XYZ file of C-alpha atoms in Angstrom:
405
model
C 32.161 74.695 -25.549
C 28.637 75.760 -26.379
C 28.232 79.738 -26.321
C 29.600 83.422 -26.475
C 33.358 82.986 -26.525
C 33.366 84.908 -23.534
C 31.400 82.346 -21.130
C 33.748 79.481 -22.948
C 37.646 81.105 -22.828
C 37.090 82.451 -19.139
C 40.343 84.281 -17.594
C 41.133 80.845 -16.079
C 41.122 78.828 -18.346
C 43.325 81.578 -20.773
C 45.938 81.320 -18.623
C 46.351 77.980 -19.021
C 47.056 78.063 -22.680
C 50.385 78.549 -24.195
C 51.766 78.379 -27.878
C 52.764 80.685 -30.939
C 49.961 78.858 -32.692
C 46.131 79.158 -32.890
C 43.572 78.320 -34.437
C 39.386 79.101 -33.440
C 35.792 78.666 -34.569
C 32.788 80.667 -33.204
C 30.207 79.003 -35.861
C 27.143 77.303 -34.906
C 26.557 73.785 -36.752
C 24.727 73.884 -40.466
C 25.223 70.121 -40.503
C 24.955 68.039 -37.468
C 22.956 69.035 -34.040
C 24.283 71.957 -32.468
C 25.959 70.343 -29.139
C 29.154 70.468 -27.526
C 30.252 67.296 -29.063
C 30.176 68.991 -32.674
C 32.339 72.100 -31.765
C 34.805 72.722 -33.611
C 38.272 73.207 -33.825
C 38.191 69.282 -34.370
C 41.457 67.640 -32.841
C 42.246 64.146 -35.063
C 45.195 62.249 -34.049
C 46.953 59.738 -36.347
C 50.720 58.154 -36.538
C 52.927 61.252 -36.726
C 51.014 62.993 -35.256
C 48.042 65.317 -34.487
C 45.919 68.101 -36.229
C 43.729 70.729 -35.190
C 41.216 71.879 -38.264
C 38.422 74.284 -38.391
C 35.925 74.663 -40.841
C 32.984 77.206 -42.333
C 31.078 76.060 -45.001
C 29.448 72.455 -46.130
C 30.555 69.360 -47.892
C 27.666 68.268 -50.650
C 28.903 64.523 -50.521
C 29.469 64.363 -46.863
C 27.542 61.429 -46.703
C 29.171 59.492 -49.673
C 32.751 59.971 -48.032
C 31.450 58.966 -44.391
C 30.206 56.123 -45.705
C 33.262 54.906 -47.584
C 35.194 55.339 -44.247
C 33.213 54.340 -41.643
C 33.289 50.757 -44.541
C 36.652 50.749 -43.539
C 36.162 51.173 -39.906
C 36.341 54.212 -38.985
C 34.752 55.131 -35.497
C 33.155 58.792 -35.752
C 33.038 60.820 -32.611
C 30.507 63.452 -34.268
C 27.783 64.168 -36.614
C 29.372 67.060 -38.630
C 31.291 66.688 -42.205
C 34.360 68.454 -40.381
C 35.403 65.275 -39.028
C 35.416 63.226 -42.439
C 37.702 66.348 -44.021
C 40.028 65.890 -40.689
C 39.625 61.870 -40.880
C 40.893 61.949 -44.645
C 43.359 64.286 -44.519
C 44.492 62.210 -41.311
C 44.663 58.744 -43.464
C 46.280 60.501 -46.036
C 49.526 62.178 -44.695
C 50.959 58.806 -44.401
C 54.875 59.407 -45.078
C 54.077 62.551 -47.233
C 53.536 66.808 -46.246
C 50.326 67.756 -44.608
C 49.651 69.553 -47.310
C 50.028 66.833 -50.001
C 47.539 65.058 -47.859
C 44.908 68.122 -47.837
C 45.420 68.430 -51.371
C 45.324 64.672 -51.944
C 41.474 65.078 -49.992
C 40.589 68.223 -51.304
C 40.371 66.493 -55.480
C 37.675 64.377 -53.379
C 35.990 66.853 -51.365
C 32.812 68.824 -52.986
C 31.026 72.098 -51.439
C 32.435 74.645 -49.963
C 35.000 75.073 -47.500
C 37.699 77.438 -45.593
C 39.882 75.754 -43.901
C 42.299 76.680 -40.807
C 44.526 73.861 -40.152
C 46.987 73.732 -38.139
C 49.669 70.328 -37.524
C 53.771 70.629 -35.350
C 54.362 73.861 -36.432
C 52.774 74.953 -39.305
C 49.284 77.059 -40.048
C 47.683 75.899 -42.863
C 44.442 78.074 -44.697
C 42.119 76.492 -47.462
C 39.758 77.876 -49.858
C 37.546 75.799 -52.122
C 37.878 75.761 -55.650
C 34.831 78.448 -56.117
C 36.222 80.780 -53.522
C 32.333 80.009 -51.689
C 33.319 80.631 -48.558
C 35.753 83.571 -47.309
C 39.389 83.297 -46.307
C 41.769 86.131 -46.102
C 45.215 86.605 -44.994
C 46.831 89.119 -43.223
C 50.046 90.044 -41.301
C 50.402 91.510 -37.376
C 53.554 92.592 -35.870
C 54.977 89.376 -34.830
C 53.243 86.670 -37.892
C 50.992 86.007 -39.903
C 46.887 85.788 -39.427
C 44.092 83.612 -41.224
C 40.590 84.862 -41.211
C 37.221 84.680 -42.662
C 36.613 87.858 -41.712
C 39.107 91.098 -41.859
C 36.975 92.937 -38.928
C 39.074 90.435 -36.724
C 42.448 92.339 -38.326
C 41.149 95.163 -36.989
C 40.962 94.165 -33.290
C 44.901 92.930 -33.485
C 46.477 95.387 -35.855
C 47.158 93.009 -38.545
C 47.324 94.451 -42.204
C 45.013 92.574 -44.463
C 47.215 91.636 -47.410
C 45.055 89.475 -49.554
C 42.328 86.809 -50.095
C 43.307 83.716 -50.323
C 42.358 82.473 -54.216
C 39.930 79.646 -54.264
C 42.018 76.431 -54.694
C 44.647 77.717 -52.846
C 46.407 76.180 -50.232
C 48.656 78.521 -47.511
C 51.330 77.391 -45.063
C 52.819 79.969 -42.694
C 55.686 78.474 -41.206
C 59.049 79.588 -39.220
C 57.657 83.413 -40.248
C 56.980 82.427 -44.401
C 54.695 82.319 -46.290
C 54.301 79.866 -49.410
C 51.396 78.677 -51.535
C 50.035 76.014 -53.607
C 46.697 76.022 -56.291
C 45.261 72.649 -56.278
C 42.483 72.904 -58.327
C 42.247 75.712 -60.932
C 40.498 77.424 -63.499
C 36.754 76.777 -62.266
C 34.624 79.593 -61.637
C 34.751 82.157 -59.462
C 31.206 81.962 -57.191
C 31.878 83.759 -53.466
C 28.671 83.582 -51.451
C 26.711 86.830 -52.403
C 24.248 86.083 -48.675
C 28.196 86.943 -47.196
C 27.658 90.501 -48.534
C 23.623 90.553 -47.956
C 23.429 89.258 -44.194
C 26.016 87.133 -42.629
C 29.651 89.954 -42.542
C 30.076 92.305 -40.319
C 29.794 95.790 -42.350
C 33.395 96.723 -41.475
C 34.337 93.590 -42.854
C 36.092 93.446 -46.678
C 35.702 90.010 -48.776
C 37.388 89.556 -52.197
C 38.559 93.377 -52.156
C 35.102 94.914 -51.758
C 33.606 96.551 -48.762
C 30.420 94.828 -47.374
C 29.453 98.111 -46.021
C 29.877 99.942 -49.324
C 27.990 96.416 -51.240
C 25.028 97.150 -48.553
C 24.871 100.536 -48.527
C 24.120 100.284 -52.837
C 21.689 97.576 -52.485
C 19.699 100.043 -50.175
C 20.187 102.431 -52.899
C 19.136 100.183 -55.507
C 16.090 98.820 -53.645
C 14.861 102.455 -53.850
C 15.088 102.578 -57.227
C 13.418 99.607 -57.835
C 10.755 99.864 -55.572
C 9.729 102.597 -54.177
C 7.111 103.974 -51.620
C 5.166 106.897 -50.120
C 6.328 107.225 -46.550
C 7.382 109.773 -43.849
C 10.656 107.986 -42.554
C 12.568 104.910 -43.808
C 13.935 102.884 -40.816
C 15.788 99.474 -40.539
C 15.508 95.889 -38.776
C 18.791 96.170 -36.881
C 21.347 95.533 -37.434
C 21.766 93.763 -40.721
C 19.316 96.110 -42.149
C 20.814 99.157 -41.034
C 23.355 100.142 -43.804
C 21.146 99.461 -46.680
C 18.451 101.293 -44.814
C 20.584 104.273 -45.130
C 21.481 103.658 -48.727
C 17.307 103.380 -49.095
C 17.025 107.021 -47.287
C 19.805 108.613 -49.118
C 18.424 107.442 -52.378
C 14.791 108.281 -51.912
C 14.971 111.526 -49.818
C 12.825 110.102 -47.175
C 14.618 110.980 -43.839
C 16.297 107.925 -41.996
C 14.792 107.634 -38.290
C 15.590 105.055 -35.535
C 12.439 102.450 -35.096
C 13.405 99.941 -33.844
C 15.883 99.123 -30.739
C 18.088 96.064 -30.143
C 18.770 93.969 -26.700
C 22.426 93.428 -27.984
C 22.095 90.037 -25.675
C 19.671 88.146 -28.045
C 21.394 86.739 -30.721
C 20.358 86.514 -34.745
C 16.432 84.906 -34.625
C 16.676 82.847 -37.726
C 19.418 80.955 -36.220
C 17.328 79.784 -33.252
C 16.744 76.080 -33.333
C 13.023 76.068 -33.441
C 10.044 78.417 -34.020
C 8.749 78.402 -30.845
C 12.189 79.972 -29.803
C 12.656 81.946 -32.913
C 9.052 83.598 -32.268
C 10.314 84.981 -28.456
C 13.056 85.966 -29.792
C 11.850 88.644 -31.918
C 10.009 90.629 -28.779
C 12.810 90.042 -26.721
C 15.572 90.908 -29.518
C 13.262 94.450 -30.813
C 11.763 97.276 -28.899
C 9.776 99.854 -30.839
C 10.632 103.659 -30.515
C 7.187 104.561 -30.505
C 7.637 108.334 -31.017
C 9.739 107.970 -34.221
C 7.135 105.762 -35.840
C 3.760 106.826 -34.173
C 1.052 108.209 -36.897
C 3.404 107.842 -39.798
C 3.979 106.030 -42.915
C 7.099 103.790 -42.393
C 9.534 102.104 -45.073
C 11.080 99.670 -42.928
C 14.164 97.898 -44.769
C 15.154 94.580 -44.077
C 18.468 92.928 -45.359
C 16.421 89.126 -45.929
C 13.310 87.100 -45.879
C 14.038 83.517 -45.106
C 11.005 81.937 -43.256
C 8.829 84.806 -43.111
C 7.538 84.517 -39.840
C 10.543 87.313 -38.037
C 8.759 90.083 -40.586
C 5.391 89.451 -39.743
C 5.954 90.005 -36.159
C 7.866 93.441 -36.828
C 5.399 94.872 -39.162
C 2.693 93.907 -36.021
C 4.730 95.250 -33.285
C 5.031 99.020 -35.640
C 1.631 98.844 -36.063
C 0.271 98.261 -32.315
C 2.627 101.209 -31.589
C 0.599 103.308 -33.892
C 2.535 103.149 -36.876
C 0.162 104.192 -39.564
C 1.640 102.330 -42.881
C 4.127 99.832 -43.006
C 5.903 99.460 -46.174
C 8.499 96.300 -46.206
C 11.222 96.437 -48.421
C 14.061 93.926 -48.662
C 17.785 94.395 -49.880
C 17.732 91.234 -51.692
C 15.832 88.790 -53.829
C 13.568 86.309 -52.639
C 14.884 83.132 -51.095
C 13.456 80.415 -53.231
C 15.930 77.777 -52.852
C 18.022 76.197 -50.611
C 21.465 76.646 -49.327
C 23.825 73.678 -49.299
C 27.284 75.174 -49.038
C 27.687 76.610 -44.874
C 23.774 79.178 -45.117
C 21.437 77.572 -42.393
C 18.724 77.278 -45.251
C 18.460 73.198 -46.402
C 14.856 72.805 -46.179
C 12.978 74.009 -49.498
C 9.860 74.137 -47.713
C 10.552 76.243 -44.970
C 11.013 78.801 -46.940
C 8.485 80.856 -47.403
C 9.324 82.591 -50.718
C 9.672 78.988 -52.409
C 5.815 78.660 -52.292
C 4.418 82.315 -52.008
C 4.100 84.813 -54.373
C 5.170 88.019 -53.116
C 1.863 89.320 -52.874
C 1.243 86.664 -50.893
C 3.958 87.568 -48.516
C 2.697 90.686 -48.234
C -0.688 89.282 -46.736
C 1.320 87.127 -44.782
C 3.465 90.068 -42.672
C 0.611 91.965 -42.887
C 2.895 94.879 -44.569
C 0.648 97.711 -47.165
C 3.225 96.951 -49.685
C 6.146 94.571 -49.803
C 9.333 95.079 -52.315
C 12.157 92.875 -52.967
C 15.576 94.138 -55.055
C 16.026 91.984 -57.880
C 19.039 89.926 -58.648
C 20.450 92.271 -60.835
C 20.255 94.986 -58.581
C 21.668 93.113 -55.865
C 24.526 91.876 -58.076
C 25.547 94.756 -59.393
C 25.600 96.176 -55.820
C 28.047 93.765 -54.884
C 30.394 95.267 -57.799
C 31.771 91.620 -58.287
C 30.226 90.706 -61.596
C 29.749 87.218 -62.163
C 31.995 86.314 -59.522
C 29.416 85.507 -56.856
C 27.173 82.495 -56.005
C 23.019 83.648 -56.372
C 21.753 79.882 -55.768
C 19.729 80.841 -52.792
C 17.412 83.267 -55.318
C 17.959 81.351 -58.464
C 18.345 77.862 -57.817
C 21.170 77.659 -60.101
C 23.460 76.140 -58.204
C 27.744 76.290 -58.940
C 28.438 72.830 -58.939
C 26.471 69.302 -59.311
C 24.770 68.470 -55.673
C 25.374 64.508 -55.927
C 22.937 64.411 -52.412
C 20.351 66.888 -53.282
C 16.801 66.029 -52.608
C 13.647 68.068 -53.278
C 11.557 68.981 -50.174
């Protein structure tokens, strides 16, 4: 269903279910409309059987593999390149394992993908041969748990064990664990807007703490560029932690700005401007008396379109806010994102064509500061081992349906 999980699963209809298996998916679509019909998990049926998959991330040749099946008849029921991953794997378990038949589609498959699969009575976890996308294991009382997050642990008292490697392949069945690598040796490139934006701070990915990664790119921003102001405050809530980092660093005290209706969900996700521009006054109220007559470092975690800042920086300053200075706890967004980041169109983002100056004028901000890639990487403590596409346009792998907009 379409939704918060809680006005889908209703107590009704969780009574209903039964099983010592699960699998779920509370993403919205980065490929394909955003409609019921393209929720996942996806349920495929085939000969021996049927399989449940769900998926985070995006296929770069999609299209290419669609195409070859729907030349061999295939009937699609969506629009989203789950389906052709569960439609493969489907044609290809034939007599064999599930798993030689996700393997067998993975050598095919390009982008970047986890995976929760699940088929009879195993529970089956992916992770593409980058490690792009997150996918960690973990262990409760009674089995074993997949996630692409370890804040869900949390919530059921399962000890996080490990990440899954990228090329690996996991099957928890009858209470084991094994594993399989099917494609090795290439490297290492986890999503580095994971640590910037889209975790949850009490969330760890590939052994480091994306509270710890934040809270250092708000000290490194300071560094980097600082400002003359009274108090530093954030863009909740993604802003928050490196907003403290920011304060800590500087010695500017860290004040509360800006309030959040906790029932408005992230803006840039909204499906059109019109939307996305509503959402900002009905997502932020301004706590006029922390702000009023002063000069303000407000710290942001992104700029994607541009349009979200410009609002905030207005909505300070018509509650008296007397500078605004905008800083933001990563590089600019210059290029798109083609592996699961809601960010395909060059040329709606506004960093691709803008100098930061320019931006500047555009939010109406007095100064506007970005933290480089190097700061931001070495934030991240991960090395080389992250993906920086999205601020450097160089991409980890050939994009065989990349087009220039």
């Amino acid at each position: 269903g379409m939704g918060l999980v809680q006005e889908v699963f209703t107590d009704e209809k969780i009574k209903t279910m039964r099983g010592d298996i699960a699998i779920g998916h509370v993403r919205y679509s980065t490929t394909g409309a955003s409609r019921a019909c393209n929720s996942q998990p996806l349920v495929v049926f085939y000969k021996g059987g049927a399989l449940a998959l769900g998926h985070n991330g995006n296929l770069v040749n999609a299209n290419i593999l669609r195409d070859e099946l729907q030349d061999e008849g295939y009937l699609f029921q969506t629009t989203i390149d789950t389906e052709v991953l569960a439609a493969y794997i489907a044609r290809n378990i034939k007599d064999g394992e599930i798993e030689d038949a996700i393997e067998k589609t993975m050598k095919i498959a390009k982008g970047a993908y986890a995976l929760v699969i699940t088929s009879g009575k195993k529970l089956i976890g992916v992770r593409d041969p980058y490690g792009i996308r997150p996918l960690t294991l973990g262990k409760t009382a009674n089995g074993y748990i997949l996630s692409s997050e370890t804040c869900g642990f949390n919530l059921l008292g399962a000890e996080r064990i490990r990440d899954l490697e990228p090329g690996e392949i996991v099957t928890i069945e009858g209470g084991k664990v094994r594993s399989r690598i099917f494609d090795a040796g290439r490297p290492k490139k986890m999503c580095s807007f994971e640590y910037v934006y889209f975790a949850r701070p009490d969330s760890v990915m590939d052994g480091r703490s994306i509270y710890l990664a934040r809270h250092e790119c708000g000290i490194n921003l300071a560094k980097e560029q600082p400002a003359d102001a009274d108090v530093v405050i954030a863009v909740p809530d993604s802003g928050n932690v490196a907003a403290m980092g920011y304060a800590q660093q500087s010695g500017i005290p860290f004040g509360i700005g800006l309030i959040k209706n906790r029932y408005i969900g992230r803006t840039f996700i909204q499906p059109d401007q019109k939307l996305r521009d509503l959402s900002v006054r009905l997502k932020l109220n301004v706590l006029r008396e922390n702000i009023e007559g002063k000069k303000v470092v407000m710290v942001d975690d992104s700029i994607v379109r541009g349009t979200t800042s410009g609002k905030i920086v207005r909505l300070l300053k018509e509650n008296g806010a007397r500078e605004v200075h905008l800083r933001i706890a990563c590089p600019p967004v210059t290029d798109p994102c083609f592996f699961g980041i809601d960010t395909p169109d060059k040329d709606k983002l506004v960093a691709a064509s803008h100098t930061v100056d320019e931006m500047r004028d555009m939010t109406g901000a007095d100064s506007l500061g970005f933290l480089s890639v190097r700061g931001m990487t070495d934030a991240i403590g991960l090395g080389d081992d992250i993906c920086t596409a999205c601020f450097t346009g160089d991409y980890p792998m050939e994009l065989p349906e990349r087009t220039e907009k």
